[in-house]
mmCIF file of C-alpha atoms and ligand atoms in Angstrom:
data_model
loop_
_atom_site.group_PDB
_atom_site.id
_atom_site.type_symbol
_atom_site.label_atom_id
_atom_site.label_comp_id
_atom_site.label_asym_id
_atom_site.label_seq_id
_atom_site.Cartn_x
_atom_site.Cartn_y
_atom_site.Cartn_z
ATOM 1 C CA UNK A 1 19.054 7.011 -30.092
ATOM 2 C CA UNK A 2 17.462 4.607 -27.482
ATOM 3 C CA UNK A 3 14.831 3.225 -29.855
ATOM 4 C CA UNK A 4 17.233 2.173 -32.618
ATOM 5 C CA UNK A 5 19.020 0.180 -29.885
ATOM 6 C CA UNK A 6 15.681 -1.341 -28.905
ATOM 7 C CA UNK A 7 14.651 -2.498 -32.315
ATOM 8 C CA UNK A 8 18.082 -4.013 -33.304
ATOM 9 C CA UNK A 9 18.128 -6.159 -30.225
ATOM 10 C CA UNK A 10 18.640 -9.847 -30.864
ATOM 11 C CA UNK A 11 15.635 -12.061 -30.210
ATOM 12 C CA UNK A 12 17.604 -14.815 -28.594
ATOM 13 C CA UNK A 13 15.681 -13.766 -25.339
ATOM 14 C CA UNK A 14 15.209 -15.746 -22.141
ATOM 15 C CA UNK A 15 17.844 -18.279 -22.602
ATOM 16 C CA UNK A 16 17.248 -21.101 -20.104
ATOM 17 C CA UNK A 17 20.006 -21.529 -17.660
ATOM 18 C CA UNK A 18 18.694 -24.824 -16.452
ATOM 19 C CA UNK A 19 16.172 -26.868 -18.254
ATOM 20 C CA UNK A 20 14.729 -28.711 -15.203
ATOM 21 C CA UNK A 21 11.639 -30.281 -16.541
ATOM 22 C CA UNK A 22 11.855 -34.084 -16.903
ATOM 23 C CA UNK A 23 9.598 -35.167 -19.768
ATOM 24 C CA UNK A 24 7.386 -37.126 -17.456
ATOM 25 C CA UNK A 25 6.061 -33.863 -15.975
ATOM 26 C CA UNK A 26 5.799 -31.801 -19.170
ATOM 27 C CA UNK A 27 2.072 -31.869 -19.214
ATOM 28 C CA UNK A 28 -0.551 -30.687 -16.645
ATOM 29 C CA UNK A 29 1.776 -27.806 -16.102
ATOM 30 C CA UNK A 30 -0.811 -25.289 -14.682
ATOM 31 C CA UNK A 31 -0.390 -27.054 -11.466
ATOM 32 C CA UNK A 32 3.329 -27.645 -11.515
ATOM 33 C CA UNK A 33 5.182 -25.247 -9.217
ATOM 34 C CA UNK A 34 8.564 -26.960 -9.103
ATOM 35 C CA UNK A 35 11.331 -24.455 -9.719
ATOM 36 C CA UNK A 36 12.876 -23.779 -13.028
ATOM 37 C CA UNK A 37 15.752 -21.166 -13.468
ATOM 38 C CA UNK A 38 15.632 -18.835 -16.528
ATOM 39 C CA UNK A 39 18.310 -16.313 -17.378
ATOM 40 C CA UNK A 40 17.274 -12.923 -18.763
ATOM 41 C CA UNK A 41 18.571 -11.889 -22.024
ATOM 42 C CA UNK A 42 19.306 -8.410 -21.032
ATOM 43 C CA UNK A 43 21.525 -7.669 -18.056
ATOM 44 C CA UNK A 44 20.457 -5.238 -15.423
ATOM 45 C CA UNK A 45 22.405 -1.943 -15.184
ATOM 46 C CA UNK A 46 22.707 -0.415 -11.725
ATOM 47 C CA UNK A 47 23.545 2.893 -10.114
ATOM 48 C CA UNK A 48 24.816 2.980 -6.622
ATOM 49 C CA UNK A 49 23.784 -0.532 -5.893
ATOM 50 C CA UNK A 50 24.602 -4.165 -6.774
ATOM 51 C CA UNK A 51 22.578 -5.655 -9.752
ATOM 52 C CA UNK A 52 20.254 -8.560 -8.979
ATOM 53 C CA UNK A 53 21.186 -11.939 -10.504
ATOM 54 C CA UNK A 54 20.141 -12.581 -14.040
ATOM 55 C CA UNK A 55 19.064 -16.091 -13.136
ATOM 56 C CA UNK A 56 15.457 -15.956 -12.166
ATOM 57 C CA UNK A 57 13.664 -18.585 -10.272
ATOM 58 C CA UNK A 58 10.275 -19.458 -11.611
ATOM 59 C CA UNK A 59 8.005 -22.294 -12.473
ATOM 60 C CA UNK A 60 5.962 -23.554 -15.360
ATOM 61 C CA UNK A 61 2.836 -22.564 -13.366
ATOM 62 C CA UNK A 62 4.098 -19.008 -13.006
ATOM 63 C CA UNK A 63 5.191 -18.687 -16.721
ATOM 64 C CA UNK A 64 1.806 -19.934 -17.839
ATOM 65 C CA UNK A 65 0.080 -17.467 -15.465
ATOM 66 C CA UNK A 66 2.136 -14.677 -17.018
ATOM 67 C CA UNK A 67 0.890 -15.699 -20.486
ATOM 68 C CA UNK A 68 -2.710 -15.948 -19.331
ATOM 69 C CA UNK A 69 -2.712 -12.686 -17.414
ATOM 70 C CA UNK A 70 -0.887 -10.677 -20.080
ATOM 71 C CA UNK A 71 -3.163 -12.125 -22.844
ATOM 72 C CA UNK A 72 -6.203 -10.963 -20.796
ATOM 73 C CA UNK A 73 -4.832 -7.545 -20.350
ATOM 74 C CA UNK A 74 -4.034 -7.172 -24.064
ATOM 75 C CA UNK A 75 -7.429 -8.336 -25.055
ATOM 76 C CA UNK A 76 -9.143 -6.026 -22.575
ATOM 77 C CA UNK A 77 -7.222 -3.064 -24.036
ATOM 78 C CA UNK A 78 -8.283 -4.092 -27.606
ATOM 79 C CA UNK A 79 -11.892 -4.297 -26.480
ATOM 80 C CA UNK A 80 -11.630 -0.876 -24.831
ATOM 81 C CA UNK A 81 -10.308 0.494 -28.124
ATOM 82 C CA UNK A 82 -13.506 -0.724 -29.932
ATOM 83 C CA UNK A 83 -15.821 0.545 -27.158
ATOM 84 C CA UNK A 84 -14.226 3.943 -27.361
ATOM 85 C CA UNK A 85 -14.637 4.032 -31.175
ATOM 86 C CA UNK A 86 -18.230 2.943 -30.569
ATOM 87 C CA UNK A 87 -18.624 6.009 -28.242
ATOM 88 C CA UNK A 88 -19.442 3.733 -25.295
ATOM 89 C CA UNK A 89 -16.460 5.044 -23.528
ATOM 90 C CA UNK A 90 -16.215 8.837 -23.392
ATOM 91 C CA UNK A 91 -13.502 11.192 -22.243
ATOM 92 C CA UNK A 92 -9.904 10.295 -21.939
ATOM 93 C CA UNK A 93 -8.711 6.713 -22.399
ATOM 94 C CA UNK A 94 -4.975 5.610 -22.295
ATOM 95 C CA UNK A 95 -4.218 1.976 -23.219
ATOM 96 C CA UNK A 96 -1.428 -0.140 -21.801
ATOM 97 C CA UNK A 97 -0.836 -2.796 -24.541
ATOM 98 C CA UNK A 98 2.928 -3.403 -24.896
ATOM 99 C CA UNK A 99 3.548 -2.673 -21.323
ATOM 100 C CA UNK A 100 1.879 -5.735 -19.776
ATOM 101 C CA UNK A 101 5.135 -7.442 -18.503
ATOM 102 C CA UNK A 102 5.346 -4.597 -16.022
ATOM 103 C CA UNK A 103 1.917 -5.309 -14.442
ATOM 104 C CA UNK A 104 2.449 -9.088 -14.137
ATOM 105 C CA UNK A 105 6.078 -9.096 -13.148
ATOM 106 C CA UNK A 106 5.600 -6.596 -10.432
ATOM 107 C CA UNK A 107 2.716 -8.564 -8.960
ATOM 108 C CA UNK A 108 4.804 -11.710 -8.927
ATOM 109 C CA UNK A 109 7.325 -10.162 -6.474
ATOM 110 C CA UNK A 110 5.058 -8.417 -4.053
ATOM 111 C CA UNK A 111 1.912 -8.898 -1.913
ATOM 112 C CA UNK A 112 -1.344 -7.085 -1.799
ATOM 113 C CA UNK A 113 -0.099 -5.371 1.409
ATOM 114 C CA UNK A 114 2.314 -3.538 -0.760
ATOM 115 C CA UNK A 115 0.858 -0.432 -2.326
ATOM 116 C CA UNK A 116 0.722 0.589 -6.022
ATOM 117 C CA UNK A 117 -0.085 4.011 -7.344
ATOM 118 C CA UNK A 118 0.153 4.976 -10.933
ATOM 119 C CA UNK A 119 -0.829 7.460 -13.692
ATOM 120 C CA UNK A 120 -3.905 7.540 -15.974
ATOM 121 C CA UNK A 121 -2.590 4.486 -17.792
ATOM 122 C CA UNK A 122 -4.081 2.360 -15.176
ATOM 123 C CA UNK A 123 -6.365 -0.428 -16.506
ATOM 124 C CA UNK A 124 -3.833 -3.212 -16.492
ATOM 125 C CA UNK A 125 -2.418 -2.296 -13.062
ATOM 126 C CA UNK A 126 -5.935 -2.697 -11.699
ATOM 127 C CA UNK A 127 -6.354 -6.169 -13.326
ATOM 128 C CA UNK A 128 -2.797 -7.068 -11.913
ATOM 129 C CA UNK A 129 -4.041 -6.265 -8.460
ATOM 130 C CA UNK A 130 -6.901 -8.784 -8.829
ATOM 131 C CA UNK A 131 -9.513 -6.419 -10.319
ATOM 132 C CA UNK A 132 -12.281 -7.946 -12.320
ATOM 133 C CA UNK A 133 -12.751 -7.352 -15.995
ATOM 134 C CA UNK A 134 -16.437 -6.464 -15.577
ATOM 135 C CA UNK A 135 -15.513 -3.794 -12.968
ATOM 136 C CA UNK A 136 -12.935 -2.349 -15.355
ATOM 137 C CA UNK A 137 -15.377 -2.299 -18.309
ATOM 138 C CA UNK A 138 -18.146 -0.861 -16.169
ATOM 139 C CA UNK A 139 -15.905 1.908 -14.931
ATOM 140 C CA UNK A 140 -14.839 2.628 -18.547
ATOM 141 C CA UNK A 141 -18.385 3.050 -19.632
ATOM 142 C CA UNK A 142 -19.268 5.117 -16.439
ATOM 143 C CA UNK A 143 -21.582 2.437 -14.966
ATOM 144 C CA UNK A 144 -22.587 2.122 -11.282
ATOM 145 C CA UNK A 145 -20.853 -1.183 -10.806
ATOM 146 C CA UNK A 146 -17.500 0.162 -11.922
ATOM 147 C CA UNK A 147 -14.429 -0.002 -9.629
ATOM 148 C CA UNK A 148 -14.940 3.751 -8.863
ATOM 149 C CA UNK A 149 -18.777 3.554 -9.101
ATOM 150 C CA UNK A 150 -18.700 4.845 -12.687
ATOM 151 C CA UNK A 151 -17.375 8.290 -11.410
ATOM 152 C CA UNK A 152 -13.622 7.960 -12.284
ATOM 153 C CA UNK A 153 -13.569 6.572 -15.722
ATOM 154 C CA UNK A 154 -10.470 5.297 -17.468
ATOM 155 C CA UNK A 155 -8.018 7.520 -15.529
ATOM 156 C CA UNK A 156 -9.143 6.886 -11.994
ATOM 157 C CA UNK A 157 -9.355 3.066 -11.208
ATOM 158 C CA UNK A 158 -8.977 2.157 -7.591
ATOM 159 C CA UNK A 159 -8.879 -1.048 -5.509
ATOM 160 C CA UNK A 160 -8.769 -0.266 -1.897
ATOM 161 C CA UNK A 161 -8.740 -3.897 -0.666
ATOM 162 C CA UNK A 162 -5.704 -4.580 -2.662
ATOM 163 C CA UNK A 163 -3.797 -1.271 -1.859
ATOM 164 C CA UNK A 164 -4.208 0.127 -5.308
ATOM 165 C CA UNK A 165 -4.404 3.949 -4.857
ATOM 166 C CA UNK A 166 -5.262 4.897 -8.423
ATOM 167 C CA UNK A 167 -5.258 6.196 -11.348
ATOM 168 C CA UNK A 168 -4.018 9.864 -11.481
ATOM 169 C CA UNK A 169 -4.499 12.313 -14.349
ATOM 170 C CA UNK A 170 -1.986 15.043 -13.295
ATOM 171 C CA UNK A 171 1.390 14.005 -14.729
ATOM 172 C CA UNK A 172 3.782 13.124 -11.805
ATOM 173 C CA UNK A 173 1.226 13.861 -8.999
ATOM 174 C CA UNK A 174 1.154 10.267 -7.964
ATOM 175 C CA UNK A 175 4.829 10.269 -7.109
ATOM 176 C CA UNK A 176 4.717 12.350 -3.811
ATOM 177 C CA UNK A 177 1.351 10.723 -3.015
ATOM 178 C CA UNK A 178 3.206 7.310 -3.322
ATOM 179 C CA UNK A 179 6.038 8.487 -1.141
ATOM 180 C CA UNK A 180 3.313 9.584 1.479
ATOM 181 C CA UNK A 181 2.040 6.083 1.363
ATOM 182 C CA UNK A 182 5.523 4.780 1.976
ATOM 183 C CA UNK A 183 5.720 7.171 4.888
ATOM 184 C CA UNK A 184 2.541 5.725 6.363
ATOM 185 C CA UNK A 185 3.826 2.145 5.942
ATOM 186 C CA UNK A 186 7.021 3.084 7.757
ATOM 187 C CA UNK A 187 5.212 5.016 10.456
ATOM 188 C CA UNK A 188 2.777 2.063 11.036
ATOM 189 C CA UNK A 189 5.549 -0.453 10.929
ATOM 190 C CA UNK A 190 3.714 -2.338 8.117
ATOM 191 C CA UNK A 191 6.870 -4.063 6.624
ATOM 192 C CA UNK A 192 5.365 -3.210 3.235
ATOM 193 C CA UNK A 193 6.523 -0.944 0.328
ATOM 194 C CA UNK A 194 4.919 1.358 -2.177
ATOM 195 C CA UNK A 195 5.438 1.212 -5.865
ATOM 196 C CA UNK A 196 4.920 4.642 -7.373
ATOM 197 C CA UNK A 197 4.820 4.336 -11.287
ATOM 198 C CA UNK A 198 5.388 7.352 -13.563
ATOM 199 C CA UNK A 199 6.379 7.878 -17.123
ATOM 200 C CA UNK A 200 9.477 9.059 -18.897
ATOM 201 C CA UNK A 201 7.694 12.494 -19.491
ATOM 202 C CA UNK A 202 6.816 12.692 -15.756
ATOM 203 C CA UNK A 203 10.417 12.031 -14.881
ATOM 204 C CA UNK A 204 11.163 15.642 -15.714
ATOM 205 C CA UNK A 205 8.769 17.006 -13.114
ATOM 206 C CA UNK A 206 10.164 18.905 -10.162
ATOM 207 C CA UNK A 207 7.890 17.076 -7.633
ATOM 208 C CA UNK A 208 9.799 13.816 -8.313
ATOM 209 C CA UNK A 209 13.013 15.328 -6.954
ATOM 210 C CA UNK A 210 11.283 16.887 -3.945
ATOM 211 C CA UNK A 211 9.615 13.500 -3.170
ATOM 212 C CA UNK A 212 12.854 11.607 -3.549
ATOM 213 C CA UNK A 213 14.668 14.149 -1.191
ATOM 214 C CA UNK A 214 12.435 13.547 1.645
ATOM 215 C CA UNK A 215 12.100 9.780 0.890
ATOM 216 C CA UNK A 216 15.799 9.283 0.972
ATOM 217 C CA UNK A 217 16.178 11.576 4.041
ATOM 218 C CA UNK A 218 13.736 9.425 5.921
ATOM 219 C CA UNK A 219 14.683 6.100 4.371
ATOM 220 C CA UNK A 220 10.971 5.518 3.199
ATOM 221 C CA UNK A 221 10.155 2.137 1.597
ATOM 222 C CA UNK A 222 9.332 3.846 -1.700
ATOM 223 C CA UNK A 223 10.094 2.245 -5.099
ATOM 224 C CA UNK A 224 9.861 4.793 -7.883
ATOM 225 C CA UNK A 225 9.184 2.944 -11.065
ATOM 226 C CA UNK A 226 9.885 4.883 -14.301
ATOM 227 C CA UNK A 227 7.957 3.292 -17.175
ATOM 228 C CA UNK A 228 10.179 4.481 -19.968
ATOM 229 C CA UNK A 229 8.004 3.818 -23.041
ATOM 230 C CA UNK A 230 10.274 6.304 -24.862
ATOM 231 C CA UNK A 231 7.481 8.938 -25.485
ATOM 232 C CA UNK A 232 5.684 11.580 -23.419
ATOM 233 C CA UNK A 233 2.550 12.141 -25.601
ATOM 234 C CA UNK A 234 4.233 12.786 -29.023
ATOM 235 C CA UNK A 235 7.589 13.797 -27.655
ATOM 236 C CA UNK A 236 10.457 11.334 -27.851
ATOM 237 C CA UNK A 237 12.748 11.050 -24.816
ATOM 238 C CA UNK A 238 15.749 12.380 -26.849
ATOM 239 C CA UNK A 239 13.891 15.601 -27.326
ATOM 240 C CA UNK A 240 12.811 16.040 -23.640
ATOM 241 C CA UNK A 241 15.486 14.655 -21.423
ATOM 242 C CA UNK A 242 19.159 15.936 -21.241
ATOM 243 C CA UNK A 243 19.859 12.554 -19.519
ATOM 244 C CA UNK A 244 17.739 9.685 -20.668
ATOM 245 C CA UNK A 245 19.357 7.398 -17.998
ATOM 246 C CA UNK A 246 16.148 7.703 -15.832
ATOM 247 C CA UNK A 247 17.547 5.121 -13.292
ATOM 248 C CA UNK A 248 20.424 7.460 -12.576
ATOM 249 C CA UNK A 249 18.403 10.639 -12.177
ATOM 250 C CA UNK A 250 17.826 10.139 -8.431
ATOM 251 C CA UNK A 251 21.473 11.286 -8.037
ATOM 252 C CA UNK A 252 22.119 9.954 -4.499
ATOM 253 C CA UNK A 253 19.198 7.356 -4.786
ATOM 254 C CA UNK A 254 20.148 3.992 -6.096
ATOM 255 C CA UNK A 255 18.627 2.868 -9.385
ATOM 256 C CA UNK A 256 18.381 -0.170 -11.742
ATOM 257 C CA UNK A 257 17.706 -0.339 -15.427
ATOM 258 C CA UNK A 258 15.439 -3.214 -16.307
ATOM 259 C CA UNK A 259 14.178 -4.853 -19.525
ATOM 260 C CA UNK A 260 10.584 -4.011 -19.015
ATOM 261 C CA UNK A 261 9.291 -6.159 -21.776
ATOM 262 C CA UNK A 262 10.561 -9.305 -19.868
ATOM 263 C CA UNK A 263 8.064 -10.306 -17.088
ATOM 264 C CA UNK A 264 10.772 -12.347 -15.395
ATOM 265 C CA UNK A 265 13.298 -9.485 -15.272
ATOM 266 C CA UNK A 266 10.628 -7.191 -13.873
ATOM 267 C CA UNK A 267 9.806 -9.780 -11.220
ATOM 268 C CA UNK A 268 13.506 -10.146 -10.326
ATOM 269 C CA UNK A 269 13.981 -6.359 -10.171
ATOM 270 C CA UNK A 270 10.967 -5.737 -8.115
ATOM 271 C CA UNK A 271 11.863 -8.529 -5.536
ATOM 272 C CA UNK A 272 15.249 -6.880 -5.356
ATOM 273 C CA UNK A 273 13.887 -3.403 -4.948
ATOM 274 C CA UNK A 274 11.445 -4.402 -2.249
ATOM 275 C CA UNK A 275 14.216 -5.994 -0.122
ATOM 276 C CA UNK A 276 16.360 -2.927 -0.722
ATOM 277 C CA UNK A 277 13.603 -0.441 0.099
ATOM 278 C CA UNK A 278 12.560 -2.106 3.400
ATOM 279 C CA UNK A 279 16.302 -2.078 4.536
ATOM 280 C CA UNK A 280 17.604 1.109 3.033
ATOM 281 C CA UNK A 281 14.999 3.374 1.628
ATOM 282 C CA UNK A 282 13.999 4.503 -1.851
ATOM 283 C CA UNK A 283 15.315 3.071 -5.087
ATOM 284 C CA UNK A 284 14.469 3.868 -8.736
ATOM 285 C CA UNK A 285 13.619 1.142 -11.366
ATOM 286 C CA UNK A 286 13.710 2.322 -14.934
ATOM 287 C CA UNK A 287 11.626 -0.201 -16.945
ATOM 288 C CA UNK A 288 12.547 -0.147 -20.625
ATOM 289 C CA UNK A 289 9.172 -0.606 -22.269
ATOM 290 C CA UNK A 290 6.985 0.412 -25.241
ATOM 291 C CA UNK A 291 3.352 1.350 -25.832
ATOM 292 C CA UNK A 292 1.713 0.114 -29.090
ATOM 293 C CA UNK A 293 -1.340 2.413 -29.017
ATOM 294 C CA UNK A 294 -0.927 6.195 -29.389
ATOM 295 C CA UNK A 295 -0.790 8.270 -26.190
ATOM 296 C CA UNK A 296 -4.528 8.164 -25.811
ATOM 297 C CA UNK A 297 -7.408 7.407 -28.019
ATOM 298 C CA UNK A 298 -7.182 10.791 -29.701
ATOM 299 C CA UNK A 299 -3.732 10.033 -30.783
ATOM 300 C CA UNK A 300 -3.199 7.653 -33.814
ATOM 301 C CA UNK A 301 0.406 7.298 -32.459
ATOM 302 C CA UNK A 302 1.949 7.288 -36.000
ATOM 303 C CA UNK A 303 2.867 10.922 -36.648
ATOM 304 C CA UNK A 304 5.962 11.119 -34.400
ATOM 305 C CA UNK A 305 7.187 7.499 -34.857
ATOM 306 C CA UNK A 306 7.284 5.169 -37.885
ATOM 307 C CA UNK A 307 5.018 2.181 -38.421
ATOM 308 C CA UNK A 308 8.272 0.210 -38.796
ATOM 309 C CA UNK A 309 9.493 1.074 -35.401
ATOM 310 C CA UNK A 310 6.311 -0.174 -33.768
ATOM 311 C CA UNK A 311 6.195 -3.410 -35.732
ATOM 312 C CA UNK A 312 9.964 -3.874 -35.127
ATOM 313 C CA UNK A 313 9.343 -3.738 -31.297
ATOM 314 C CA UNK A 314 6.222 -6.055 -31.652
ATOM 315 C CA UNK A 315 8.355 -8.581 -33.579
ATOM 316 C CA UNK A 316 11.394 -8.547 -31.335
ATOM 317 C CA UNK A 317 10.435 -7.593 -27.835
ATOM 318 C CA UNK A 318 6.699 -8.278 -27.413
ATOM 319 C CA UNK A 319 6.201 -9.491 -23.871
ATOM 320 C CA UNK A 320 3.435 -12.039 -24.619
ATOM 321 C CA UNK A 321 5.324 -13.474 -27.603
ATOM 322 C CA UNK A 322 8.425 -13.805 -25.579
ATOM 323 C CA UNK A 323 6.504 -15.906 -22.900
ATOM 324 C CA UNK A 324 4.756 -17.877 -25.587
ATOM 325 C CA UNK A 325 8.177 -18.866 -26.992
ATOM 326 C CA UNK A 326 9.426 -19.825 -23.521
ATOM 327 C CA UNK A 327 6.421 -21.988 -23.005
ATOM 328 C CA UNK A 328 6.926 -23.656 -26.309
ATOM 329 C CA UNK A 329 10.699 -24.211 -26.032
ATOM 330 C CA UNK A 330 10.399 -25.559 -22.625
ATOM 331 C CA UNK A 331 7.614 -27.942 -23.806
ATOM 332 C CA UNK A 332 5.309 -26.544 -21.117
ATOM 333 C CA UNK A 333 2.409 -25.973 -23.405
ATOM 334 C CA UNK A 334 1.655 -26.681 -27.100
ATOM 335 C CA UNK A 335 0.700 -24.008 -29.713
ATOM 336 C CA UNK A 336 -2.898 -25.372 -29.737
ATOM 337 C CA UNK A 337 -3.210 -25.201 -25.970
ATOM 338 C CA UNK A 338 -2.027 -21.518 -25.945
ATOM 339 C CA UNK A 339 -4.423 -20.705 -28.927
ATOM 340 C CA UNK A 340 -7.288 -22.311 -26.936
ATOM 341 C CA UNK A 341 -6.372 -20.287 -23.867
ATOM 342 C CA UNK A 342 -6.452 -17.147 -26.047
ATOM 343 C CA UNK A 343 -9.838 -18.134 -27.382
ATOM 344 C CA UNK A 344 -11.202 -18.594 -23.822
ATOM 345 C CA UNK A 345 -9.794 -15.234 -22.792
ATOM 346 C CA UNK A 346 -11.507 -13.608 -25.725
ATOM 347 C CA UNK A 347 -14.812 -15.104 -24.558
ATOM 348 C CA UNK A 348 -14.181 -13.966 -21.011
ATOM 349 C CA UNK A 349 -13.532 -10.423 -22.192
ATOM 350 C CA UNK A 350 -16.637 -10.420 -24.443
ATOM 351 C CA UNK A 351 -18.794 -11.627 -21.746
ATOM 352 C CA UNK A 352 -17.426 -9.042 -19.274
ATOM 353 C CA UNK A 353 -18.236 -6.287 -21.869
ATOM 354 C CA UNK A 354 -21.790 -7.556 -22.281
ATOM 355 C CA UNK A 355 -22.249 -7.737 -18.485
ATOM 356 C CA UNK A 356 -20.859 -4.170 -18.045
ATOM 357 C CA UNK A 357 -23.218 -2.907 -20.721
ATOM 358 C CA UNK A 358 -26.118 -4.061 -18.669
ATOM 359 C CA UNK A 359 -25.052 -2.144 -15.609
ATOM 360 C CA UNK A 360 -27.020 1.105 -14.930
ATOM 361 C CA UNK A 361 -25.404 4.600 -15.054
ATOM 362 C CA UNK A 362 -25.062 6.197 -11.587
ATOM 363 C CA UNK A 363 -28.004 8.104 -10.146
ATOM 364 C CA UNK A 364 -28.036 11.808 -10.639
ATOM 365 C CA UNK A 365 -28.069 12.130 -6.708
ATOM 366 C CA UNK A 366 -24.568 10.674 -6.811
ATOM 367 C CA UNK A 367 -23.245 13.789 -8.557
ATOM 368 C CA UNK A 368 -21.945 15.411 -5.485
ATOM 369 C CA UNK A 369 -21.113 12.415 -3.323
ATOM 370 C CA UNK A 370 -17.421 11.092 -2.773
ATOM 371 C CA UNK A 371 -15.988 14.619 -3.483
ATOM 372 C CA UNK A 372 -15.388 15.900 0.012
ATOM 373 C CA UNK A 373 -15.298 14.705 3.571
ATOM 374 C CA UNK A 374 -18.931 14.494 4.720
ATOM 375 C CA UNK A 375 -20.599 17.141 6.901
ATOM 376 C CA UNK A 376 -18.208 19.926 6.189
ATOM 377 C CA UNK A 377 -21.068 22.175 5.017
ATOM 378 C CA UNK A 378 -19.216 23.177 1.849
ATOM 379 C CA UNK A 379 -21.365 25.124 -0.615
ATOM 380 C CA UNK A 380 -21.044 24.520 -4.320
ATOM 381 C CA UNK A 381 -22.318 26.913 -7.012
ATOM 382 C CA UNK A 382 -23.084 26.849 -10.675
ATOM 383 C CA UNK A 383 -21.172 29.282 -12.933
ATOM 384 C CA UNK A 384 -23.486 32.251 -12.363
ATOM 385 C CA UNK A 385 -23.506 31.468 -8.529
ATOM 386 C CA UNK A 386 -27.491 31.359 -8.683
ATOM 387 C CA UNK A 387 -28.819 28.687 -10.894
ATOM 388 C CA UNK A 388 -27.283 25.765 -9.131
ATOM 389 C CA UNK A 389 -26.470 25.981 -5.372
ATOM 390 C CA UNK A 390 -25.955 23.052 -3.277
ATOM 391 C CA UNK A 391 -24.726 22.242 0.283
ATOM 392 C CA UNK A 392 -22.497 19.166 -0.247
ATOM 393 C CA UNK A 393 -23.567 16.194 1.887
HETATM 394 C C1 LIG B 401 0.846 18.574 -14.839
HETATM 395 C C2 LIG B 401 0.383 17.976 -16.232
HETATM 396 N N1 LIG B 401 0.911 18.507 -17.337
HETATM 397 C C3 LIG B 401 0.565 18.051 -18.572
HETATM 398 C C4 LIG B 401 -0.386 17.083 -18.744
HETATM 399 C C5 LIG B 401 -0.805 16.665 -20.065
HETATM 400 N N2 LIG B 401 -0.173 15.267 -20.241
HETATM 401 C C6 LIG B 401 -0.834 14.275 -20.008
HETATM 402 S S1 LIG B 401 -0.028 12.858 -20.285
HETATM 403 C C7 LIG B 401 1.313 13.677 -20.776
HETATM 404 C C8 LIG B 401 2.664 12.920 -21.017
HETATM 405 C C9 LIG B 401 3.220 12.096 -20.076
HETATM 406 O O1 LIG B 401 4.123 11.151 -20.561
HETATM 407 P P1 LIG B 401 4.806 10.014 -19.716
HETATM 408 O O2 LIG B 401 5.062 10.590 -18.394
HETATM 409 O O3 LIG B 401 5.920 9.549 -20.458
HETATM 410 O O4 LIG B 401 3.658 8.995 -19.530
HETATM 411 P P2 LIG B 401 3.067 8.039 -20.639
HETATM 412 O O5 LIG B 401 1.779 8.675 -21.130
HETATM 413 O O6 LIG B 401 4.129 7.745 -21.677
HETATM 414 O O7 LIG B 401 2.625 6.728 -19.907
HETATM 415 C C10 LIG B 401 1.103 15.115 -20.641
HETATM 416 C C11 LIG B 401 2.094 16.096 -20.959
HETATM 417 C C12 LIG B 401 -0.971 16.770 -17.497
HETATM 418 N N3 LIG B 401 -1.902 15.764 -17.458
HETATM 419 N N4 LIG B 401 -0.518 17.167 -16.319
HETATM 420 MG MG1 LIG B 402 6.110 7.897 -21.676
#
């Protein structure tokens, strides 16, 4: 079973291929962008294409940024958990802790001209695109200053100026939308690609195969990223998928299986996929990852998997701890420096929560705006078709 393989993995991860930091430049690393090459611990597995090199070019500056960005995402999700329990966040709320390497690794390989579209598990993707913590918390609490003006909530974050197209609640619906974005990019000769993210559960949806067909037929620059966190709600992949080799399930579409808990491997795969997609059309990236929280806030996440399984992944594969180890073994930062950074992040998150709480809730007059194209004259009725009748603005 996939998960026993995961937990038994050795933790000799991220072995350095070259240790290129002379001792004289080991401090002041946050501004050091000189190249370091790190070899990924887990090889890529490919389907109908070559594999990218396991030697990933990076820098102390980038590794430190991975640490800071992932620690910020983790802290944000923990704060969201508390706000939900305090009933300040209502409705659905799906957390991303455990999967952070995907959000940071992907961003390290692409630009804001490249589009991203994802499912309801979207908080960290928004932050990765450059979204502000305060905009995220405001949205979560339904406030006016939220990234969707408080109307979307947890599942519908957007960031138009960074080509982030949401935040979608219908499982798999973002896949054909993402392929449509890729169609527009090709049509407009943008030289950009779209990353459409979906889960292992969504991978069983028919619309994935329809979208793949037309994308492959028209060589669209679509990168379909299956975030295989091994569960769709409470259903393990071995119970839902005849073939759990999601990277191969595009049949005639090339694919790559990637250690999705390793930010550097994710970056390497996304860089490879972007070059491939611009030249040849779609590709599937299966990211082997794990979510620590339950499916959503209403799921304790411990009835269909053991606590030992969760703590095993935390101990051996945690994306933040891997980067911490890398920073320490390469003498890029000390334990104290990293702890201090985490303290600063905690304060940054607390301040953003406090600021978001100050934001007002949207006006009642906003109830019917941003729903339809303006001036269509569409009428909306209440349940009895009498009490509430309004012509949409
Ligand atoms: C069309 C549709 N069917 C069912 C649901 C209910 N539902 C919400 S999330 C989910 C599981 C999806 O799992 P996966 O694709 O693995 O994504 P993950 O939550 O693990 O990120 C289901 C069945 C839905 N939102 N939409
Ligand atoms: Mg899943």
